């Protein structure tokens, strides 16, 4: 039995199978996403979703889905499935025998004496999805009918029947080219086998429903365009490949291309390999730049999450080259001391107070993984200096350095930390003034910069910033320490400490250069352990707080009000783990290793083979948010890194002790 596998009993249970989602992406920035039975439940689902930079710089659904029909002796068996008002039609899921995904997603259908498999593959460096149909068993001549459902729309906006539709098509080898609207990339739909027939019968399939959008309080009905259908004979033992792409391909090369892609895949045959595969899916190379997609299916690039997740997604799996390329791509889009937070080019925003400090933290992890300090300073010293000078020189509106050396942000910047959810333009968890993780990162960044500058004998720089670190280290605990709760305040504004027990203080215990001593770190870790730690990461607020919300469901406002008010974020576990190992060394393995291993239970929970963005604060901590989230995957790869590192240290100690005896 495969590592990722579902049987017929699970698959025909729609309440179960419609909550299991697939995501496959490629280096070209395209992705496919649907449920394990092929019924789309989100507006973000589709078989070919790719960027349209000429339109708005966002992802667009070109090919939404395919419905297939098996034809034998003039009897038709439709193996597709769609949700309409009050009913599913057709009900092809009843023919599914099993689903597996150890290498690529594969569905096996059984229709009477017919056994047909369907495998889906995203081509690594092209905007192309390939679907391979193999007739494993058949007792009589068999035809396959393939009906493509097209959308040609932004992933956030549903399609409705309209008069702007272009119903024309062009014949291409073994297929057609269609372009629903002006300005879009063309879509080439081709088959690997000659002799098929394309029948052009353009029509709208109206009011297809997306259950997850309905649950989330959004518009959930869509009209999809079907230009026609392909019909082709398929013999027992034969495979036919369906290709949908923004560029034409020679049909004879499809089979070879498909096999080449399969051979390059890392099998998802254990937990670690699932994480490695997931990590690679967030990395997009397009138009000369390499980016980290923050999460699927709705996120694009997010600067803060790029740097938070970059070490785990690259360094933890020995992809130093990708690390450097992402860093260099991000630097190109800097504006002064600030990195892009969301969007690209003319759509870029810079609304973050901490992204630039996470950049320096990421470089610090690169140095720990073998990067040379002198080389890092030579290449990135100017950027690091511009960041430190930008924060300290009043070059960023709303950010100032106080006399104590710490960063103080204005009330207008209250939604610019990572806890930035808003409802009707108002931040749910406003945080300003002295923000705890911001100042921990600031202190760490300065100390790391000093270390780097020493390699170039830049004594003036070292002396100047050493004075600042002295100020911060003497002021930090006085500003943030809450005696009544034995932990750090979340932020201090207008002379008042915010005493909500939140996980942001754990950053002060995890960074290499910390403004607090070990005794204080121990108290911080202790309160996080007792009040925030769950099997899925750290809660964003203590359950003892009356503002705590343990469930993250409902419409956009309800979910926004929960995201940082008790919801669990797995990415924070990395920093709890680092802080815990900082204090307890090898003995920390007793707690951390079972925590890490416990995440394997979630591999088939929601996003198959990957890690969700968040989990509910209340047990059983159901997964929610984005079905695949870069910081979550990266955090677990980093936690595994730490576990393996301390295991090696423990083994060396044991060996050394034996020799001494």
XYZ file of C-alpha atoms in Angstrom, residues 311 357-371 376 444-445 448-449 512:
22
model
C 16.000 29.039 5.085
C 14.810 42.568 9.584
C 13.662 39.088 8.589
C 15.910 39.499 5.529
C 18.930 39.936 7.807
C 17.764 37.003 9.939
C 17.588 34.855 6.783
C 21.162 35.838 5.835
C 22.201 34.817 9.338
C 20.793 31.319 8.745
C 22.688 31.209 5.444
C 25.907 31.935 7.329
C 25.127 29.103 9.759
C 24.712 26.765 6.780
C 28.183 27.474 5.455
C 28.011 30.977 3.999
C 28.140 37.894 2.818
C 19.738 40.531 16.388
C 20.156 42.295 13.026
C 24.898 40.135 13.143
C 25.840 43.166 11.041
C 21.017 33.999 17.947
